[in-house]
């Protein structure tokens, strides 16, 4: 019996190649192997290790912040997961960062899934294929950002501010102090 191949389609016009290169270059410093999760509303870039003691990175951006004409379709609730080498994708996009148009789409070349990068520069069309590995639903979930407890924040006030607050007790029973954590 033939194994059913899930029907997946992805096509989008990249209008901000510099932002994508910046994200990928930052992640590449941690690991060249990244997970790219394409959803209808967001694009996720993930480096997820087995242990939280190792470096992990999670970036989520809205699709409209980087892409026009964004179309995605899959049997997994229109979610597509790809394992990709950041350096390959960076090199392809750098080639066309001065092009008038960059279209990214999921395709196959010699039965190997890839992201096809089509660029139009000075009336010439340049196409580059970046090999990817398709991820199933379980593999996508394994790379998801873990739930972490909210960080515990402790504020240490300088002595002079402590004295001011202490003196304000005589004015009112309630004292409100606002702190901005940057």
PDB file of C-alpha atoms in Angstrom:
ATOM      1  CA  UNK A   1       0.000   0.000   0.000  1.00  0.00           C
ATOM      2  CA  UNK A   2       1.155   3.498  -0.800  1.00  0.00           C
ATOM      3  CA  UNK A   3       1.832   5.880   2.020  1.00  0.00           C
ATOM      4  CA  UNK A   4      -0.345   8.979   1.820  1.00  0.00           C
ATOM      5  CA  UNK A   5       1.720  12.089   1.277  1.00  0.00           C
ATOM      6  CA  UNK A   6       0.207  15.113   3.008  1.00  0.00           C
ATOM      7  CA  UNK A   7      -0.699  17.896   0.607  1.00  0.00           C
ATOM      8  CA  UNK A   8       1.194  21.045   1.589  1.00  0.00           C
ATOM      9  CA  UNK A   9       1.342  24.369  -0.131  1.00  0.00           C
ATOM     10  CA  UNK A  10       3.169  27.516   0.859  1.00  0.00           C
ATOM     11  CA  UNK A  11       3.834  30.658  -1.139  1.00  0.00           C
ATOM     12  CA  UNK A  12       4.555  34.211  -0.021  1.00  0.00           C
ATOM     13  CA  UNK A  13       6.211  37.361  -1.239  1.00  0.00           C
ATOM     14  CA  UNK A  14       9.000  38.491   1.088  1.00  0.00           C
ATOM     15  CA  UNK A  15       9.031  42.285   1.315  1.00  0.00           C
ATOM     16  CA  UNK A  16      11.541  42.658   4.165  1.00  0.00           C
ATOM     17  CA  UNK A  17      14.571  40.469   3.402  1.00  0.00           C
ATOM     18  CA  UNK A  18      16.826  42.461   5.773  1.00  0.00           C
ATOM     19  CA  UNK A  19      14.624  41.602   8.770  1.00  0.00           C
ATOM     20  CA  UNK A  20      14.627  37.902   7.859  1.00  0.00           C
ATOM     21  CA  UNK A  21      18.400  37.891   7.386  1.00  0.00           C
ATOM     22  CA  UNK A  22      18.817  39.612  10.759  1.00  0.00           C
ATOM     23  CA  UNK A  23      16.668  37.031  12.570  1.00  0.00           C
ATOM     24  CA  UNK A  24      18.409  34.103  10.879  1.00  0.00           C
ATOM     25  CA  UNK A  25      21.900  35.523  11.494  1.00  0.00           C
ATOM     26  CA  UNK A  26      21.144  35.946  15.200  1.00  0.00           C
ATOM     27  CA  UNK A  27      19.838  32.387  15.484  1.00  0.00           C
ATOM     28  CA  UNK A  28      22.722  31.000  13.446  1.00  0.00           C
ATOM     29  CA  UNK A  29      25.103  32.089  16.232  1.00  0.00           C
ATOM     30  CA  UNK A  30      23.365  29.572  18.499  1.00  0.00           C
ATOM     31  CA  UNK A  31      22.816  26.791  15.959  1.00  0.00           C
ATOM     32  CA  UNK A  32      22.851  26.455  12.181  1.00  0.00           C
ATOM     33  CA  UNK A  33      19.976  23.972  12.371  1.00  0.00           C
ATOM     34  CA  UNK A  34      16.696  25.757  12.968  1.00  0.00           C
ATOM     35  CA  UNK A  35      13.036  24.845  12.872  1.00  0.00           C
ATOM     36  CA  UNK A  36      10.794  27.061  10.796  1.00  0.00           C
ATOM     37  CA  UNK A  37       7.084  26.751  11.612  1.00  0.00           C
ATOM     38  CA  UNK A  38       4.726  28.431   9.182  1.00  0.00           C
ATOM     39  CA  UNK A  39       1.217  29.181  10.401  1.00  0.00           C
ATOM     40  CA  UNK A  40      -1.566  31.280   8.856  1.00  0.00           C
ATOM     41  CA  UNK A  41      -0.992  34.194  11.297  1.00  0.00           C
ATOM     42  CA  UNK A  42       2.616  33.766  12.502  1.00  0.00           C
ATOM     43  CA  UNK A  43       6.030  32.506  11.467  1.00  0.00           C
ATOM     44  CA  UNK A  44       8.114  30.831  14.186  1.00  0.00           C
ATOM     45  CA  UNK A  45      11.872  30.368  14.199  1.00  0.00           C
ATOM     46  CA  UNK A  46      12.971  27.865  16.824  1.00  0.00           C
ATOM     47  CA  UNK A  47      16.091  26.334  18.219  1.00  0.00           C
ATOM     48  CA  UNK A  48      14.857  23.809  20.715  1.00  0.00           C
ATOM     49  CA  UNK A  49      17.230  21.497  22.528  1.00  0.00           C
ATOM     50  CA  UNK A  50      16.460  18.495  24.696  1.00  0.00           C
ATOM     51  CA  UNK A  51      17.467  20.315  27.835  1.00  0.00           C
ATOM     52  CA  UNK A  52      16.636  23.790  29.089  1.00  0.00           C
ATOM     53  CA  UNK A  53      20.217  24.045  30.330  1.00  0.00           C
ATOM     54  CA  UNK A  54      21.305  24.232  26.680  1.00  0.00           C
ATOM     55  CA  UNK A  55      20.688  27.279  24.520  1.00  0.00           C
ATOM     56  CA  UNK A  56      17.147  27.509  23.190  1.00  0.00           C
ATOM     57  CA  UNK A  57      15.690  30.329  21.111  1.00  0.00           C
ATOM     58  CA  UNK A  58      12.161  31.126  20.044  1.00  0.00           C
ATOM     59  CA  UNK A  59      11.150  33.938  17.690  1.00  0.00           C
ATOM     60  CA  UNK A  60       7.581  34.577  16.597  1.00  0.00           C
ATOM     61  CA  UNK A  61       6.592  37.271  14.118  1.00  0.00           C
ATOM     62  CA  UNK A  62       3.253  38.035  12.483  1.00  0.00           C
ATOM     63  CA  UNK A  63       3.196  37.005   8.825  1.00  0.00           C
ATOM     64  CA  UNK A  64       2.120  40.492   7.699  1.00  0.00           C
ATOM     65  CA  UNK A  65       5.293  41.976   9.240  1.00  0.00           C
ATOM     66  CA  UNK A  66       7.461  40.296   6.612  1.00  0.00           C
ATOM     67  CA  UNK A  67       5.301  38.783   3.866  1.00  0.00           C
ATOM     68  CA  UNK A  68       2.682  39.835   1.323  1.00  0.00           C
ATOM     69  CA  UNK A  69       0.352  37.453  -0.507  1.00  0.00           C
ATOM     70  CA  UNK A  70       0.926  34.821   2.176  1.00  0.00           C
ATOM     71  CA  UNK A  71      -0.774  31.515   1.300  1.00  0.00           C
ATOM     72  CA  UNK A  72      -0.463  28.324   3.317  1.00  0.00           C
ATOM     73  CA  UNK A  73      -2.299  25.022   3.183  1.00  0.00           C
ATOM     74  CA  UNK A  74      -1.704  21.721   4.928  1.00  0.00           C
ATOM     75  CA  UNK A  75      -3.619  18.853   6.484  1.00  0.00           C
ATOM     76  CA  UNK A  76      -2.124  19.848   9.854  1.00  0.00           C
ATOM     77  CA  UNK A  77      -4.477  22.806  10.466  1.00  0.00           C
ATOM     78  CA  UNK A  78      -2.534  24.822   7.880  1.00  0.00           C
ATOM     79  CA  UNK A  79       0.702  24.518   9.849  1.00  0.00           C
ATOM     80  CA  UNK A  80       3.938  23.496   8.116  1.00  0.00           C
ATOM     81  CA  UNK A  81       7.128  22.635   9.989  1.00  0.00           C
ATOM     82  CA  UNK A  82      10.524  22.663   8.315  1.00  0.00           C
ATOM     83  CA  UNK A  83      14.020  21.861   9.526  1.00  0.00           C
ATOM     84  CA  UNK A  84      16.469  24.053   7.652  1.00  0.00           C
ATOM     85  CA  UNK A  85      20.084  25.203   7.727  1.00  0.00           C
ATOM     86  CA  UNK A  86      20.088  28.913   8.554  1.00  0.00           C
ATOM     87  CA  UNK A  87      23.273  29.555   6.550  1.00  0.00           C
ATOM     88  CA  UNK A  88      21.682  28.190   3.354  1.00  0.00           C
ATOM     89  CA  UNK A  89      18.604  30.367   3.707  1.00  0.00           C
ATOM     90  CA  UNK A  90      20.680  33.456   4.569  1.00  0.00           C
ATOM     91  CA  UNK A  91      22.879  32.966   1.480  1.00  0.00           C
ATOM     92  CA  UNK A  92      19.854  32.600  -0.809  1.00  0.00           C
ATOM     93  CA  UNK A  93      18.076  35.659   0.512  1.00  0.00           C
ATOM     94  CA  UNK A  94      21.241  37.800   0.507  1.00  0.00           C
ATOM     95  CA  UNK A  95      21.555  37.056  -3.203  1.00  0.00           C
ATOM     96  CA  UNK A  96      18.272  38.806  -3.857  1.00  0.00           C
ATOM     97  CA  UNK A  97      18.065  41.457  -1.164  1.00  0.00           C
ATOM     98  CA  UNK A  98      18.289  44.183  -3.832  1.00  0.00           C
ATOM     99  CA  UNK A  99      15.784  42.495  -6.097  1.00  0.00           C
ATOM    100  CA  UNK A 100      12.430  44.022  -6.974  1.00  0.00           C
ATOM    101  CA  UNK A 101      10.562  40.912  -5.857  1.00  0.00           C
ATOM    102  CA  UNK A 102      11.331  37.815  -3.758  1.00  0.00           C
ATOM    103  CA  UNK A 103       8.860  34.928  -3.714  1.00  0.00           C
ATOM    104  CA  UNK A 104       9.353  32.030  -1.307  1.00  0.00           C
ATOM    105  CA  UNK A 105       7.494  28.785  -1.870  1.00  0.00           C
ATOM    106  CA  UNK A 106       7.565  25.178  -0.791  1.00  0.00           C
ATOM    107  CA  UNK A 107       8.446  22.828  -3.640  1.00  0.00           C
ATOM    108  CA  UNK A 108      10.347  19.674  -4.505  1.00  0.00           C
ATOM    109  CA  UNK A 109      13.497  19.220  -6.512  1.00  0.00           C
ATOM    110  CA  UNK A 110      14.462  15.668  -7.371  1.00  0.00           C
ATOM    111  CA  UNK A 111      11.957  14.436  -4.757  1.00  0.00           C
ATOM    112  CA  UNK A 112      13.705  16.529  -2.063  1.00  0.00           C
ATOM    113  CA  UNK A 113      11.513  19.128  -0.344  1.00  0.00           C
ATOM    114  CA  UNK A 114      12.931  22.629  -0.580  1.00  0.00           C
ATOM    115  CA  UNK A 115      12.120  26.278  -0.201  1.00  0.00           C
ATOM    116  CA  UNK A 116      12.309  27.780  -3.656  1.00  0.00           C
ATOM    117  CA  UNK A 117      13.479  31.397  -3.573  1.00  0.00           C
ATOM    118  CA  UNK A 118      12.512  33.235  -6.776  1.00  0.00           C
ATOM    119  CA  UNK A 119      14.009  36.691  -7.262  1.00  0.00           C
ATOM    120  CA  UNK A 120      13.526  39.252 -10.017  1.00  0.00           C
ATOM    121  CA  UNK A 121      16.514  41.543 -10.547  1.00  0.00           C
ATOM    122  CA  UNK A 122      16.898  43.872 -13.548  1.00  0.00           C
ATOM    123  CA  UNK A 123      14.413  41.820 -15.621  1.00  0.00           C
ATOM    124  CA  UNK A 124      16.327  38.625 -14.811  1.00  0.00           C
ATOM    125  CA  UNK A 125      14.810  35.844 -12.747  1.00  0.00           C
ATOM    126  CA  UNK A 126      17.081  34.011 -10.317  1.00  0.00           C
ATOM    127  CA  UNK A 127      15.897  30.844  -8.586  1.00  0.00           C
ATOM    128  CA  UNK A 128      17.579  29.105  -5.674  1.00  0.00           C
ATOM    129  CA  UNK A 129      16.428  25.934  -3.927  1.00  0.00           C
ATOM    130  CA  UNK A 130      17.157  25.578  -0.218  1.00  0.00           C
ATOM    131  CA  UNK A 131      16.798  21.960   0.973  1.00  0.00           C
ATOM    132  CA  UNK A 132      14.477  21.407   3.949  1.00  0.00           C
ATOM    133  CA  UNK A 133      13.189  18.483   5.958  1.00  0.00           C
ATOM    134  CA  UNK A 134       9.429  18.367   6.477  1.00  0.00           C
ATOM    135  CA  UNK A 135       8.372  17.888  10.088  1.00  0.00           C
ATOM    136  CA  UNK A 136       5.298  16.010  11.245  1.00  0.00           C
ATOM    137  CA  UNK A 137       2.881  17.274  13.895  1.00  0.00           C
ATOM    138  CA  UNK A 138       4.731  15.541  16.761  1.00  0.00           C
ATOM    139  CA  UNK A 139       8.102  16.952  15.675  1.00  0.00           C
ATOM    140  CA  UNK A 140       6.638  20.462  15.471  1.00  0.00           C
ATOM    141  CA  UNK A 141       5.178  20.125  18.969  1.00  0.00           C
ATOM    142  CA  UNK A 142       8.528  18.904  20.335  1.00  0.00           C
ATOM    143  CA  UNK A 143      10.156  22.184  19.260  1.00  0.00           C
ATOM    144  CA  UNK A 144       7.443  24.385  20.805  1.00  0.00           C
ATOM    145  CA  UNK A 145       8.397  26.998  23.354  1.00  0.00           C
ATOM    146  CA  UNK A 146       8.106  25.493  26.844  1.00  0.00           C
ATOM    147  CA  UNK A 147       5.827  26.984  29.467  1.00  0.00           C
ATOM    148  CA  UNK A 148       7.965  28.662  32.068  1.00  0.00           C
ATOM    149  CA  UNK A 149       6.883  30.218  35.351  1.00  0.00           C
ATOM    150  CA  UNK A 150       6.842  33.993  35.521  1.00  0.00           C
ATOM    151  CA  UNK A 151      10.197  35.297  36.702  1.00  0.00           C
ATOM    152  CA  UNK A 152      10.453  36.330  40.315  1.00  0.00           C
ATOM    153  CA  UNK A 153      11.310  40.010  40.565  1.00  0.00           C
ATOM    154  CA  UNK A 154      12.823  41.583  43.664  1.00  0.00           C
ATOM    155  CA  UNK A 155      13.386  45.296  43.918  1.00  0.00           C
ATOM    156  CA  UNK A 156      16.043  46.790  46.116  1.00  0.00           C
ATOM    157  CA  UNK A 157      15.469  50.461  46.809  1.00  0.00           C
ATOM    158  CA  UNK A 158      18.246  52.928  47.466  1.00  0.00           C
ATOM    159  CA  UNK A 159      18.395  54.213  51.073  1.00  0.00           C
ATOM    160  CA  UNK A 160      17.249  57.725  50.095  1.00  0.00           C
ATOM    161  CA  UNK A 161      14.118  56.403  48.399  1.00  0.00           C
ATOM    162  CA  UNK A 162      13.365  54.168  51.378  1.00  0.00           C
ATOM    163  CA  UNK A 163      13.460  57.259  53.622  1.00  0.00           C
ATOM    164  CA  UNK A 164      11.122  59.212  51.301  1.00  0.00           C
ATOM    165  CA  UNK A 165       8.606  56.354  51.237  1.00  0.00           C
ATOM    166  CA  UNK A 166       8.847  55.947  55.001  1.00  0.00           C
ATOM    167  CA  UNK A 167       8.120  59.669  55.493  1.00  0.00           C
ATOM    168  CA  UNK A 168       5.118  59.437  53.161  1.00  0.00           C
ATOM    169  CA  UNK A 169       3.440  57.004  55.581  1.00  0.00           C
ATOM    170  CA  UNK A 170       2.458  60.005  57.691  1.00  0.00           C
ATOM    171  CA  UNK A 171       0.576  61.494  54.693  1.00  0.00           C
ATOM    172  CA  UNK A 172      -1.471  58.421  53.803  1.00  0.00           C
ATOM    173  CA  UNK A 173      -1.958  54.792  54.774  1.00  0.00           C
ATOM    174  CA  UNK A 174      -1.401  53.823  51.148  1.00  0.00           C
ATOM    175  CA  UNK A 175       1.790  54.455  49.185  1.00  0.00           C
ATOM    176  CA  UNK A 176       2.044  53.405  45.550  1.00  0.00           C
ATOM    177  CA  UNK A 177       5.469  52.880  44.013  1.00  0.00           C
ATOM    178  CA  UNK A 178       5.736  52.089  40.300  1.00  0.00           C
ATOM    179  CA  UNK A 179       8.785  50.331  38.935  1.00  0.00           C
ATOM    180  CA  UNK A 180       9.678  49.826  35.302  1.00  0.00           C
ATOM    181  CA  UNK A 181      11.579  46.596  34.643  1.00  0.00           C
ATOM    182  CA  UNK A 182      13.532  47.051  31.440  1.00  0.00           C
TER     183      UNK A 182
END
